[in-house]
GROMACS .gro file of C-alpha atoms in nm:
model
  241
    1MET     CA    1  -1.148   0.766   2.406
    2GLN     CA    2  -0.789   0.674   2.493
    3ILE     CA    3  -0.646   0.449   2.226
    4LYS     CA    4  -0.419   0.155   2.295
    5GLY     CA    5  -0.360   0.047   1.937
    6VAL     CA    6  -0.356   0.187   1.584
    7LEU     CA    7  -0.389  -0.014   1.264
    8PHE     CA    8  -0.261   0.136   0.941
    9ASP     CA    9  -0.326   0.047   0.582
   10SER     CA   10  -0.007   0.049   0.374
   11SER     CA   11  -0.049   0.165   0.014
   12GLY     CA   12  -0.192   0.515  -0.002
   13THR     CA   13  -0.170   0.555   0.375
   14LEU     CA   14   0.190   0.503   0.489
   15PHE     CA   15   0.347   0.458   0.144
   16ARG     CA   16   0.287   0.564  -0.213
   17ILE     CA   17   0.385   0.355  -0.516
   18GLU     CA   18   0.599   0.514  -0.786
   19THR     CA   19   0.436   0.657  -1.098
   20VAL     CA   20   0.364   0.436  -1.398
   21ASP     CA   21   0.628   0.605  -1.613
   22THR     CA   22   0.896   0.560  -1.345
   23TRP     CA   23   0.787   0.197  -1.299
   24LEU     CA   24   0.813   0.126  -1.670
   25ARG     CA   25   1.141   0.313  -1.711
   26ALA     CA   26   1.301   0.109  -1.431
   27VAL     CA   27   1.230  -0.227  -1.595
   28LEU     CA   28   1.327  -0.108  -1.943
   29ASP     CA   29   1.658   0.022  -1.809
   30ALA     CA   30   1.720  -0.301  -1.617
   31ARG     CA   31   1.695  -0.497  -1.941
   32GLY     CA   32   1.881  -0.239  -2.147
   33ILE     CA   33   1.583  -0.182  -2.374
   34ASN     CA   34   1.558   0.154  -2.547
   35VAL     CA   35   1.229   0.273  -2.694
   36GLU     CA   36   1.140   0.589  -2.878
   37GLN     CA   37   0.975   0.856  -2.666
   38PRO     CA   38   0.637   0.834  -2.846
   39ASP     CA   39   0.633   0.458  -2.784
   40PHE     CA   40   0.730   0.505  -2.421
   41GLU     CA   41   0.449   0.752  -2.370
   42ARG     CA   42   0.203   0.516  -2.540
   43PHE     CA   43   0.311   0.222  -2.322
   44THR     CA   44   0.271   0.442  -2.013
   45ARG     CA   45  -0.079   0.549  -2.113
   46GLU     CA   46  -0.186   0.193  -2.189
   47LEU     CA   47  -0.041   0.051  -1.867
   48SER     CA   48  -0.216   0.325  -1.671
   49ALA     CA   49  -0.547   0.248  -1.837
   50SER     CA   50  -0.502  -0.126  -1.778
   51GLY     CA   51  -0.455  -0.082  -1.402
   52ALA     CA   52  -0.151  -0.308  -1.411
   53LEU     CA   53   0.039  -0.121  -1.137
   54PRO     CA   54  -0.079  -0.231  -0.790
   55GLY     CA   55  -0.150   0.081  -0.589
   56GLY     CA   56  -0.149   0.287  -0.907
   57PRO     CA   57  -0.427   0.415  -1.134
   58PRO     CA   58  -0.736   0.190  -1.126
   59ALA     CA   59  -0.820  -0.023  -1.428
   60GLU     CA   60  -1.064   0.128  -1.675
   61ARG     CA   61  -1.206  -0.220  -1.728
   62ILE     CA   62  -1.130  -0.574  -1.615
   63PRO     CA   63  -1.113  -0.827  -1.901
   64PRO     CA   64  -1.372  -1.103  -1.849
   65GLY     CA   65  -1.100  -1.367  -1.839
   66LEU     CA   66  -0.942  -1.196  -1.537
   67ALA     CA   67  -1.263  -1.126  -1.346
   68ALA     CA   68  -1.226  -1.415  -1.101
   69ALA     CA   69  -0.860  -1.349  -1.031
   70TRP     CA   70  -0.934  -0.979  -0.988
   71ALA     CA   71  -1.214  -1.040  -0.740
   72GLY     CA   72  -0.988  -1.251  -0.519
   73ARG     CA   73  -0.657  -1.085  -0.599
   74ASP     CA   74  -0.565  -0.998  -0.242
   75SER     CA   75  -0.661  -1.334  -0.094
   76SER     CA   76  -0.358  -1.521  -0.229
   77ALA     CA   77  -0.017  -1.457  -0.380
   78GLU     CA   78  -0.109  -1.663  -0.686
   79LEU     CA   79  -0.428  -1.470  -0.764
   80HIS     CA   80  -0.254  -1.137  -0.707
   81ARG     CA   81   0.020  -1.218  -0.955
   82GLU     CA   82  -0.229  -1.364  -1.204
   83ALA     CA   83  -0.450  -1.056  -1.189
   84TYR     CA   84  -0.182  -0.791  -1.224
   85THR     CA   85   0.042  -0.965  -1.477
   86GLY     CA   86  -0.275  -1.041  -1.672
   87LEU     CA   87  -0.362  -0.673  -1.679
   88ALA     CA   88  -0.007  -0.586  -1.786
   89ARG     CA   89  -0.030  -0.835  -2.072
   90GLN     CA   90  -0.314  -0.632  -2.219
   91VAL     CA   91  -0.034  -0.400  -2.330
   92SER     CA   92   0.203  -0.517  -2.603
   93LEU     CA   93   0.553  -0.436  -2.477
   94PRO     CA   94   0.886  -0.478  -2.663
   95ASP     CA   95   0.978  -0.792  -2.469
   96PRO     CA   96   0.717  -1.032  -2.323
   97ALA     CA   97   0.939  -1.080  -2.017
   98LEU     CA   98   0.870  -0.720  -1.920
   99HIS     CA   99   0.524  -0.807  -1.791
  100ASP     CA  100   0.671  -1.025  -1.518
  101ASP     CA  101   0.951  -0.773  -1.463
  102LEU     CA  102   0.693  -0.505  -1.394
  103TYR     CA  103   0.526  -0.721  -1.132
  104GLU     CA  104   0.857  -0.795  -0.963
  105ARG     CA  105   0.953  -0.428  -0.968
  106HIS     CA  106   0.642  -0.319  -0.778
  107MET     CA  107   0.744  -0.543  -0.486
  108SER     CA  108   1.087  -0.380  -0.451
  109PRO     CA  109   1.149  -0.117  -0.183
  110GLU     CA  110   1.273   0.120  -0.452
  111ALA     CA  111   0.922   0.135  -0.598
  112TRP     CA  112   0.775   0.277  -0.275
  113GLN     CA  113   0.813   0.607  -0.095
  114PRO     CA  114   0.687   0.669   0.259
  115TYR     CA  115   0.476   0.975   0.323
  116PRO     CA  116   0.682   1.254   0.486
  117ASP     CA  117   0.515   1.224   0.827
  118ALA     CA  118   0.490   0.844   0.843
  119ALA     CA  119   0.804   0.787   1.052
  120GLU     CA  120   0.719   1.072   1.288
  121VAL     CA  121   0.368   0.943   1.356
  122LEU     CA  122   0.472   0.581   1.404
  123ARG     CA  123   0.760   0.680   1.629
  124GLY     CA  124   0.531   0.900   1.838
  125LEU     CA  125   0.282   0.619   1.889
  126ARG     CA  126   0.558   0.381   1.995
  127ARG     CA  127   0.690   0.642   2.239
  128ASP     CA  128   0.341   0.666   2.391
  129GLY     CA  129   0.319   0.289   2.438
  130VAL     CA  130   0.058   0.244   2.165
  131ALA     CA  131   0.065  -0.085   1.974
  132VAL     CA  132   0.095  -0.044   1.597
  133GLY     CA  133  -0.021  -0.283   1.329
  134VAL     CA  134  -0.033  -0.285   0.950
  135VAL     CA  135  -0.345  -0.430   0.787
  136SER     CA  136  -0.309  -0.446   0.411
  137ASN     CA  137  -0.489  -0.592   0.112
  138VAL     CA  138  -0.184  -0.728  -0.062
  139GLY     CA  139  -0.060  -1.039  -0.239
  140TRP     CA  140   0.306  -1.033  -0.129
  141ASP     CA  141   0.518  -0.974   0.178
  142LEU     CA  142   0.563  -0.601   0.224
  143ARG     CA  143   0.774  -0.629   0.541
  144PRO     CA  144   1.098  -0.579   0.342
  145VAL     CA  145   0.962  -0.247   0.214
  146PHE     CA  146   0.902  -0.131   0.572
  147ARG     CA  147   1.249  -0.249   0.676
  148ALA     CA  148   1.422  -0.080   0.384
  149HIS     CA  149   1.259   0.253   0.463
  150GLY     CA  150   1.317   0.231   0.838
  151LEU     CA  151   0.953   0.198   0.944
  152ASP     CA  152   0.959  -0.165   1.054
  153GLU     CA  153   1.104  -0.086   1.397
  154TRP     CA  154   0.777   0.086   1.496
  155VAL     CA  155   0.540  -0.186   1.370
  156ASP     CA  156   0.436  -0.459   1.612
  157VAL     CA  157   0.227  -0.680   1.384
  158TYR     CA  158   0.153  -0.725   1.015
  159VAL     CA  159  -0.184  -0.866   0.912
  160LEU     CA  160  -0.165  -0.919   0.537
  161SER     CA  161  -0.468  -1.035   0.344
  162TYR     CA  162  -0.291  -1.300   0.137
  163GLU     CA  163  -0.152  -1.466   0.451
  164HIS     CA  164  -0.504  -1.498   0.596
  165GLY     CA  165  -0.699  -1.566   0.276
  166ILE     CA  166  -0.931  -1.276   0.370
  167GLN     CA  167  -0.962  -0.936   0.207
  168LYS     CA  168  -1.071  -0.606   0.355
  169PRO     CA  169  -1.346  -0.504   0.425
  170ASP     CA  170  -1.409  -0.850   0.573
  171PRO     CA  171  -1.437  -0.785   0.949
  172ARG     CA  172  -1.244  -1.102   1.025
  173LEU     CA  173  -0.920  -0.943   0.906
  174PHE     CA  174  -0.959  -0.649   1.143
  175ARG     CA  175  -1.065  -0.877   1.426
  176ALA     CA  176  -0.750  -1.084   1.371
  177ALA     CA  177  -0.539  -0.767   1.373
  178CYS     CA  178  -0.685  -0.644   1.701
  179ALA     CA  179  -0.629  -0.988   1.853
  180GLU     CA  180  -0.263  -0.980   1.746
  181LEU     CA  181  -0.225  -0.635   1.898
  182GLY     CA  182  -0.379  -0.770   2.217
  183HIS     CA  183  -0.645  -0.499   2.245
  184ASP     CA  184  -1.021  -0.479   2.224
  185PRO     CA  185  -1.135  -0.324   1.892
  186ALA     CA  186  -1.302  -0.043   2.087
  187GLU     CA  187  -0.952   0.064   2.196
  188VAL     CA  188  -0.810   0.056   1.842
  189VAL     CA  189  -0.819   0.310   1.559
  190MET     CA  190  -0.796   0.204   1.194
  191VAL     CA  191  -0.627   0.452   0.958
  192GLY     CA  192  -0.665   0.404   0.583
  193ASP     CA  193  -0.733   0.570   0.251
  194ASP     CA  194  -1.002   0.340   0.108
  195ARG     CA  195  -1.349   0.445   0.218
  196HIS     CA  196  -1.484   0.098   0.139
  197ALA     CA  197  -1.212  -0.150   0.232
  198ASP     CA  198  -1.080   0.022   0.543
  199ALA     CA  199  -1.427   0.113   0.668
  200GLY     CA  200  -1.476  -0.258   0.740
  201ALA     CA  201  -1.295  -0.204   1.070
  202ALA     CA  202  -1.601  -0.022   1.204
  203ALA     CA  203  -1.793  -0.349   1.195
  204VAL     CA  204  -1.576  -0.488   1.476
  205GLY     CA  205  -1.591  -0.170   1.683
  206CYS     CA  206  -1.281   0.022   1.573
  207GLU     CA  207  -1.291   0.393   1.512
  208VAL     CA  208  -1.190   0.458   1.150
  209ARG     CA  209  -1.003   0.762   1.024
  210PHE     CA  210  -0.911   0.840   0.665
  211VAL     CA  211  -0.632   1.008   0.474
  212ASP     CA  212  -0.632   1.094   0.104
  213HIS     CA  213  -0.439   0.877  -0.141
  214LEU     CA  214  -0.229   1.157  -0.292
  215PRO     CA  215   0.123   1.186  -0.432
  216VAL     CA  216   0.382   1.216  -0.156
  217SER     CA  217   0.460   1.576  -0.247
  218GLU     CA  218   0.094   1.671  -0.210
  219ARG     CA  219   0.038   1.517   0.133
  220PRO     CA  220   0.314   1.628   0.370
  221ASP     CA  221   0.114   1.600   0.692
  222GLY     CA  222  -0.199   1.392   0.630
  223LEU     CA  223  -0.114   1.144   0.905
  224ARG     CA  224  -0.001   1.410   1.148
  225ALA     CA  225  -0.328   1.597   1.095
  226LEU     CA  226  -0.520   1.302   1.242
  227ARG     CA  227  -0.371   1.398   1.581
  228LEU     CA  228  -0.347   1.035   1.693
  229SER     CA  229  -0.102   1.118   1.971
  230GLU     CA  230  -0.363   1.333   2.138
  231MET     CA  231  -0.583   1.024   2.166
  232THR     CA  232  -0.318   0.848   2.374
  233GLY     CA  233  -0.349   1.101   2.654
  234LYS     CA  234   0.010   1.217   2.605
  235ALA     CA  235   0.168   1.519   2.440
  236PRO     CA  236   0.213   1.487   2.062
  237ASP     CA  237   0.554   1.408   1.919
  238ARG     CA  238   0.729   1.702   1.759
  239PRO     CA  239   0.918   1.683   1.429
  240GLY     CA  240   1.289   1.736   1.447
  241PRO     CA  241   1.466   2.042   1.307
   0.00000   0.00000   0.00000
C-alpha cells in the first residue's frame, strides 16, 4: 500500500495536555490566589477524579445531571463547555470563577506540548507529497495550538467534531476528512491513540494505526516508530542533529 494521505488525532497523538496540578497552578497564579499545599493537593486529586481536564485523567463517574452533555460533549462547543465546567464544579475551589478559568486555560497553547517527533513526522510527510489532516473529537478550535507550536504549516485540513456535529467513531467524520484531503479512504491512514474512537476510520476503508497516550517524556518516538514515510514509497525523513 502506498499512502497518499494521513489523518491524525490531536490529543494523545500529536499533543499532550499539561498535568492537572500544572493546570490548576496556572489559573490560581493568574488570579493571584494562594492556597496551602495540603489544599492544593486535595484540589488536584479531586479535579483528577472528576475528569474535569479535557485530555486528562478520565472521570471516575459522570454525575447524572451531566450525562446528556457528556454523551454529546464533542458534537458542539456548548455541550463541551457544559460537560467539562460541570465536572469541574464538582470540586469546591476557593473562587467560583476558577471553574471557567480552568476551561479557558485548557484551550490555550501553553497548556499543550507536542510529542518530540510530531514535527519531524509531519514535515516528512509533507516533503513526500502526502496530504495531512487532523481529525479530532473536540469542542473548540485547536488550530491556534497547532500554529503556536509550529505544526500548522504541515497540516492541510482540520476536521473537528464540533464543527461537523459528529463525533468519532462515527464513520461520517472520517469520510468527510478523506473527502477534504481529496483521497480515497483506501489510500489514507488514520493515526490515533483511542482504540474505540479512532478505530471508526476502518469502517470507511482507512488503515488505522495506534500510538499510546503517554506523557511526552515517556514517548519520544511513538509516531516515528509507525514508519509512515516508508508507506509513501520514499526514504524516511531523518531527524536533525
